[in-house]
PDB file of C-alpha atoms in Angstrom:
ATOM      1  CA  MET A  44     125.788 -67.711 205.626  1.00 55.00           C
ATOM      2  CA  THR A  45     123.580 -68.531 208.589  1.00 58.00           C
ATOM      3  CA  LYS A  46     121.530 -65.929 210.450  1.00 58.00           C
ATOM      4  CA  GLU A  47     123.844 -66.341 213.469  1.00 53.00           C
ATOM      5  CA  GLN A  48     126.922 -65.651 211.323  1.00 48.00           C
ATOM      6  CA  GLU A  49     125.212 -62.567 209.854  1.00 54.00           C
ATOM      7  CA  ASN A  50     124.469 -61.275 213.369  1.00 51.00           C
ATOM      8  CA  ILE A  51     128.101 -61.765 214.416  1.00 52.00           C
ATOM      9  CA  MET A  52     129.357 -59.870 211.348  1.00 61.00           C
ATOM     10  CA  ALA A  53     126.713 -57.118 211.482  1.00 83.00           C
ATOM     11  CA  LYS A  54     127.727 -53.695 212.682  1.00 92.00           C
ATOM     12  CA  PRO A  55     125.963 -52.354 215.774  1.00 95.00           C
ATOM     13  CA  LYS A  56     123.011 -50.092 215.072  1.00 95.00           C
ATOM     14  CA  ILE A  57     122.393 -46.572 216.302  1.00 95.00           C
ATOM     15  CA  ALA A  58     119.029 -44.827 216.275  1.00 97.00           C
ATOM     16  CA  THR A  59     118.323 -41.129 216.830  1.00 96.00           C
ATOM     17  CA  THR A  60     115.217 -39.026 217.322  1.00 97.00           C
ATOM     18  CA  SER A  61     114.155 -35.501 218.140  1.00 96.00           C
ATOM     19  CA  LEU A  62     111.208 -34.937 220.479  1.00 97.00           C
ATOM     20  CA  ALA A  63     110.239 -31.484 221.838  1.00 96.00           C
ATOM     21  CA  GLY A  64     113.402 -29.577 221.041  1.00 92.00           C
ATOM     22  CA  CYS A  65     115.079 -27.622 218.264  1.00 92.00           C
ATOM     23  CA  PHE A  66     117.088 -30.288 216.395  1.00 93.00           C
ATOM     24  CA  GLY A  67     120.340 -28.639 217.535  1.00 93.00           C
ATOM     25  CA  CYS A  68     121.644 -31.886 219.034  1.00 93.00           C
ATOM     26  CA  HIS A  69     121.303 -33.596 215.657  1.00 93.00           C
ATOM     27  CA  MET A  70     123.291 -30.716 214.207  1.00 94.00           C
ATOM     28  CA  SER A  71     126.017 -31.532 216.768  1.00 93.00           C
ATOM     29  CA  ILE A  72     125.982 -35.141 215.564  1.00 90.00           C
ATOM     30  CA  LEU A  73     126.562 -33.863 212.042  1.00 90.00           C
ATOM     31  CA  ASP A  74     129.238 -31.487 213.385  1.00 91.00           C
ATOM     32  CA  ILE A  75     131.537 -34.425 214.049  1.00 90.00           C
ATOM     33  CA  ASP A  76     132.481 -33.566 210.464  1.00 88.00           C
ATOM     34  CA  ASP A  77     134.629 -36.084 208.601  1.00 90.00           C
ATOM     35  CA  ARG A  78     134.551 -38.396 211.618  1.00 90.00           C
ATOM     36  CA  ILE A  79     131.018 -39.240 210.512  1.00 86.00           C
ATOM     37  CA  LEU A  80     132.696 -41.387 207.852  1.00 87.00           C
ATOM     38  CA  GLU A  81     134.555 -43.223 210.638  1.00 88.00           C
ATOM     39  CA  LEU A  82     131.272 -43.598 212.512  1.00 87.00           C
ATOM     40  CA  VAL A  83     129.588 -45.110 209.455  1.00 86.00           C
ATOM     41  CA  GLU A  84     132.399 -47.693 209.386  1.00 88.00           C
ATOM     42  CA  LEU A  85     131.607 -48.620 213.000  1.00 87.00           C
ATOM     43  CA  VAL A  86     127.786 -48.591 212.936  1.00 92.00           C
ATOM     44  CA  ASP A  87     124.676 -48.714 210.846  1.00 93.00           C
ATOM     45  CA  PHE A  88     122.113 -45.999 211.442  1.00 91.00           C
ATOM     46  CA  ASP A  89     118.671 -47.444 212.043  1.00 95.00           C
ATOM     47  CA  LYS A  90     115.600 -45.260 212.702  1.00 93.00           C
ATOM     48  CA  SER A  91     116.887 -41.704 212.381  1.00 92.00           C
ATOM     49  CA  PRO A  92     116.245 -38.437 210.584  1.00 90.00           C
ATOM     50  CA  ILE A  93     119.875 -38.699 209.471  1.00 87.00           C
ATOM     51  CA  ASN A  94     118.940 -41.466 207.022  1.00 88.00           C
ATOM     52  CA  ASP A  95     115.155 -40.904 207.020  1.00 90.00           C
ATOM     53  CA  ILE A  96     114.331 -44.427 208.239  1.00 90.00           C
ATOM     54  CA  LYS A  97     110.960 -43.991 209.957  1.00 92.00           C
ATOM     55  CA  GLU A  98     110.602 -47.318 211.814  1.00 94.00           C
ATOM     56  CA  PHE A  99     113.013 -49.569 213.677  1.00 95.00           C
ATOM     57  CA  THR A 100     114.385 -52.431 211.579  1.00 93.00           C
ATOM     58  CA  GLY A 101     115.596 -54.333 214.647  1.00 93.00           C
ATOM     59  CA  GLU A 102     117.409 -53.975 217.944  1.00 96.00           C
ATOM     60  CA  CYS A 103     119.855 -51.078 218.334  1.00 97.00           C
ATOM     61  CA  LEU A 104     122.880 -50.861 220.566  1.00 96.00           C
ATOM     62  CA  VAL A 105     122.527 -47.107 221.143  1.00 96.00           C
ATOM     63  CA  GLY A 106     119.588 -44.717 220.963  1.00 97.00           C
ATOM     64  CA  LEU A 107     120.251 -40.979 221.059  1.00 97.00           C
ATOM     65  CA  VAL A 108     117.230 -38.894 222.084  1.00 98.00           C
ATOM     66  CA  GLU A 109     117.085 -35.132 221.965  1.00 97.00           C
ATOM     67  CA  GLY A 110     114.154 -33.113 223.291  1.00 97.00           C
ATOM     68  CA  GLY A 111     111.723 -33.665 226.114  1.00 97.00           C
ATOM     69  CA  CYS A 112     108.208 -35.087 226.123  1.00 98.00           C
ATOM     70  CA  ALA A 113     105.587 -32.410 225.466  1.00 97.00           C
ATOM     71  CA  ASN A 114     102.847 -34.548 223.912  1.00 97.00           C
ATOM     72  CA  GLU A 115     101.544 -38.103 223.687  1.00 97.00           C
ATOM     73  CA  GLU A 116     103.464 -38.768 220.467  1.00 97.00           C
ATOM     74  CA  ASN A 117     106.762 -37.834 222.163  1.00 98.00           C
ATOM     75  CA  VAL A 118     106.003 -40.356 224.921  1.00 98.00           C
ATOM     76  CA  ARG A 119     105.166 -43.090 222.398  1.00 98.00           C
ATOM     77  CA  VAL A 120     108.380 -42.471 220.436  1.00 97.00           C
ATOM     78  CA  LEU A 121     110.491 -42.433 223.608  1.00 98.00           C
ATOM     79  CA  GLN A 122     108.938 -45.674 224.879  1.00 98.00           C
ATOM     80  CA  ASP A 123     109.597 -47.246 221.474  1.00 98.00           C
ATOM     81  CA  PHE A 124     113.250 -46.168 221.697  1.00 98.00           C
ATOM     82  CA  ARG A 125     113.577 -47.663 225.174  1.00 98.00           C
ATOM     83  CA  LYS A 126     112.097 -50.926 223.857  1.00 98.00           C
ATOM     84  CA  HIS A 127     114.468 -51.124 220.863  1.00 98.00           C
ATOM     85  CA  CYS A 128     117.721 -49.675 222.266  1.00 98.00           C
ATOM     86  CA  LYS A 129     120.049 -51.484 224.627  1.00 97.00           C
ATOM     87  CA  ILE A 130     121.617 -48.164 225.693  1.00 96.00           C
ATOM     88  CA  LEU A 131     119.503 -45.009 225.758  1.00 98.00           C
ATOM     89  CA  ILE A 132     121.162 -41.595 225.948  1.00 97.00           C
ATOM     90  CA  SER A 133     119.460 -38.262 226.668  1.00 97.00           C
ATOM     91  CA  VAL A 134     121.285 -35.762 224.495  1.00 97.00           C
ATOM     92  CA  GLY A 135     121.075 -32.092 225.397  1.00 96.00           C
ATOM     93  CA  ASP A 136     119.341 -29.967 227.976  1.00 95.00           C
ATOM     94  CA  CYS A 137     115.810 -30.433 226.597  1.00 96.00           C
ATOM     95  CA  ALA A 138     116.062 -34.223 226.966  1.00 98.00           C
ATOM     96  CA  ILE A 139     117.721 -33.949 230.379  1.00 97.00           C
ATOM     97  CA  ASN A 140     115.627 -31.240 232.045  1.00 95.00           C
ATOM     98  CA  GLY A 141     112.983 -30.089 229.545  1.00 95.00           C
ATOM     99  CA  GLY A 142     114.996 -27.124 228.267  1.00 94.00           C
ATOM    100  CA  LEU A 143     113.232 -24.189 226.647  1.00 93.00           C
ATOM    101  CA  PRO A 144     110.027 -26.136 225.886  1.00 94.00           C
ATOM    102  CA  ALA A 145     109.615 -26.630 229.668  1.00 95.00           C
ATOM    103  CA  MET A 146     109.181 -22.883 230.104  1.00 94.00           C
ATOM    104  CA  ARG A 147     105.476 -23.588 229.653  1.00 93.00           C
ATOM    105  CA  ASN A 148     105.546 -25.695 232.840  1.00 96.00           C
ATOM    106  CA  THR A 149     105.030 -22.562 234.932  1.00 95.00           C
ATOM    107  CA  ILE A 150     101.559 -21.896 233.506  1.00 94.00           C
ATOM    108  CA  SER A 151      98.506 -24.084 233.132  1.00 94.00           C
ATOM    109  CA  LEU A 152      97.973 -25.959 229.889  1.00 93.00           C
ATOM    110  CA  GLN A 153      94.668 -24.141 229.332  1.00 94.00           C
ATOM    111  CA  GLU A 154      96.329 -20.747 229.757  1.00 94.00           C
ATOM    112  CA  CYS A 155      99.059 -21.813 227.322  1.00 91.00           C
ATOM    113  CA  LEU A 156      96.509 -22.917 224.702  1.00 92.00           C
ATOM    114  CA  ASP A 157      94.426 -19.755 225.167  1.00 93.00           C
ATOM    115  CA  GLU A 158      97.490 -17.560 224.632  1.00 92.00           C
ATOM    116  CA  ALA A 159      98.670 -19.535 221.605  1.00 90.00           C
ATOM    117  CA  TYR A 160      95.347 -19.894 219.809  1.00 93.00           C
ATOM    118  CA  LEU A 161      92.882 -17.337 221.165  1.00 93.00           C
ATOM    119  CA  ASN A 162      94.348 -14.311 222.952  1.00 91.00           C
ATOM    120  CA  GLY A 163      97.930 -13.952 221.757  1.00 91.00           C
ATOM    121  CA  PRO A 164      99.047 -10.579 220.354  1.00 92.00           C
ATOM    122  CA  SER A 165      99.608 -12.046 216.878  1.00 91.00           C
ATOM    123  CA  THR A 166      96.733 -14.548 216.943  1.00 91.00           C
ATOM    124  CA  GLN A 167      94.269 -14.392 214.052  1.00 91.00           C
ATOM    125  CA  ASN A 168      91.786 -17.147 214.822  1.00 90.00           C
ATOM    126  CA  THR A 169      88.399 -16.161 213.447  1.00 90.00           C
ATOM    127  CA  SER A 170      86.829 -19.472 214.550  1.00 92.00           C
ATOM    128  CA  GLY A 171      87.729 -18.790 218.175  1.00 91.00           C
ATOM    129  CA  LYS A 172      88.489 -22.478 218.667  1.00 93.00           C
ATOM    130  CA  ILE A 173      91.588 -24.314 219.896  1.00 93.00           C
ATOM    131  CA  PRO A 174      92.606 -26.929 217.282  1.00 91.00           C
ATOM    132  CA  ASN A 175      91.481 -30.408 218.292  1.00 90.00           C
ATOM    133  CA  ASP A 176      91.960 -32.548 215.214  1.00 93.00           C
ATOM    134  CA  PRO A 177      92.532 -36.231 216.066  1.00 92.00           C
ATOM    135  CA  GLU A 178      95.759 -36.099 214.022  1.00 94.00           C
ATOM    136  CA  ILE A 179      97.284 -33.577 216.450  1.00 94.00           C
ATOM    137  CA  PRO A 180      98.952 -35.330 219.414  1.00 95.00           C
ATOM    138  CA  LEU A 181      97.480 -34.297 222.751  1.00 94.00           C
ATOM    139  CA  LEU A 182      99.706 -32.065 224.841  1.00 94.00           C
ATOM    140  CA  LEU A 183     100.828 -33.347 228.218  1.00 96.00           C
ATOM    141  CA  ASP A 184     100.176 -31.344 231.379  1.00 95.00           C
ATOM    142  CA  LYS A 185     103.827 -30.246 231.263  1.00 96.00           C
ATOM    143  CA  VAL A 186     107.071 -30.989 229.408  1.00 97.00           C
ATOM    144  CA  TYR A 187     108.841 -33.976 230.975  1.00 98.00           C
ATOM    145  CA  PRO A 188     112.546 -34.794 230.739  1.00 98.00           C
ATOM    146  CA  CYS A 189     113.155 -38.225 229.213  1.00 98.00           C
ATOM    147  CA  HIS A 190     114.284 -39.903 232.445  1.00 98.00           C
ATOM    148  CA  GLU A 191     110.896 -39.136 234.028  1.00 98.00           C
ATOM    149  CA  VAL A 192     109.202 -41.200 231.299  1.00 98.00           C
ATOM    150  CA  VAL A 193     111.615 -44.125 230.730  1.00 98.00           C
ATOM    151  CA  LYS A 194     114.904 -45.400 232.137  1.00 98.00           C
ATOM    152  CA  VAL A 195     117.800 -43.483 230.591  1.00 98.00           C
ATOM    153  CA  ASP A 196     121.308 -44.910 230.768  1.00 96.00           C
ATOM    154  CA  TYR A 197     123.434 -41.812 230.091  1.00 95.00           C
ATOM    155  CA  HIS A 198     123.037 -38.032 229.829  1.00 95.00           C
ATOM    156  CA  LEU A 199     125.091 -35.772 227.567  1.00 95.00           C
ATOM    157  CA  PRO A 200     124.446 -32.196 228.781  1.00 93.00           C
ATOM    158  CA  GLY A 201     124.680 -29.033 226.754  1.00 93.00           C
ATOM    159  CA  CYS A 202     122.566 -26.914 224.472  1.00 93.00           C
ATOM    160  CA  PRO A 203     123.605 -28.644 222.338  1.00 94.00           C
ATOM    161  CA  PRO A 204     126.409 -30.874 223.581  1.00 94.00           C
ATOM    162  CA  PRO A 205     129.599 -30.316 221.593  1.00 93.00           C
ATOM    163  CA  ALA A 206     130.240 -32.679 218.704  1.00 94.00           C
ATOM    164  CA  ASP A 207     133.374 -33.952 220.463  1.00 94.00           C
ATOM    165  CA  THR A 208     131.302 -34.986 223.490  1.00 94.00           C
ATOM    166  CA  ILE A 209     128.914 -37.010 221.325  1.00 94.00           C
ATOM    167  CA  TRP A 210     131.821 -38.519 219.385  1.00 94.00           C
ATOM    168  CA  GLU A 211     133.744 -39.574 222.501  1.00 93.00           C
ATOM    169  CA  ALA A 212     130.617 -41.048 224.104  1.00 94.00           C
ATOM    170  CA  LEU A 213     129.750 -43.097 221.013  1.00 93.00           C
ATOM    171  CA  VAL A 214     133.312 -44.346 220.501  1.00 91.00           C
ATOM    172  CA  ALA A 215     133.531 -45.418 224.162  1.00 92.00           C
ATOM    173  CA  LEU A 216     130.236 -47.301 223.998  1.00 92.00           C
ATOM    174  CA  LEU A 217     130.997 -48.894 220.638  1.00 90.00           C
ATOM    175  CA  THR A 218     134.403 -50.131 221.805  1.00 88.00           C
ATOM    176  CA  ASP A 219     133.158 -51.411 225.177  1.00 86.00           C
ATOM    177  CA  LYS A 220     135.120 -48.805 227.121  1.00 88.00           C
ATOM    178  CA  PRO A 221     133.760 -46.978 230.162  1.00 84.00           C
ATOM    179  CA  LEU A 222     131.936 -43.782 229.356  1.00 83.00           C
ATOM    180  CA  ASP A 223     134.183 -41.490 231.369  1.00 85.00           C
ATOM    181  CA  LEU A 224     134.226 -38.147 229.593  1.00 85.00           C
ATOM    182  CA  PRO A 225     136.934 -35.653 230.543  1.00 83.00           C
ATOM    183  CA  TYR A 226     135.831 -32.486 232.305  1.00 85.00           C
ATOM    184  CA  GLU A 227     136.659 -30.380 229.230  1.00 84.00           C
ATOM    185  CA  LEU A 228     133.901 -32.140 227.256  1.00 83.00           C
ATOM    186  CA  ILE A 229     131.156 -31.687 229.843  1.00 80.00           C
ATOM    187  CA  LYS A 230     132.018 -28.390 231.533  1.00 75.00           C
ATOM    188  CA  TYR A 231     129.805 -25.368 231.161  1.00 72.00           C
ATOM    189  CA  ASP A 232     131.540 -22.693 233.238  1.00 66.00           C
TER     190      ASP A 232
END
């Protein structure tokens, strides 16, 4: 079989990642329950904590990103997703508007670090130093929603979005149908 024939027969790939968030949106992906078996028939998971693949193996049709960008590593991962994914989807409120991690945006980064490592009520830091190991990604000045860092094609709101919302969005994109979710799947009133 030629490489071209393999590409024609190959299932589309999906990649997922979690940036500055709680991993709740990945739990919603898993909450599609037995439909995950249907999804596996339609796609191959590429880079994702779902299958523990750490690096992209090629181009992906869809990238699902939960969480905002709080540090340099988050930005690098998000840029890598934009580079490898034809369609990029912000999943959940943290990816769309920064969510709970963005609560730190109202105070200075220095004040945040001082509270966390030096002056907090439960802090026991006998060295009196803020960690600065080169292995620790540098924090950004604030938490940024994904669309402020890269172009995002779709947003699935919620904290987390319901499993049915994620399912319907993926099925529409994988079957070349318009992503037109009914109000019941995106309402929060």
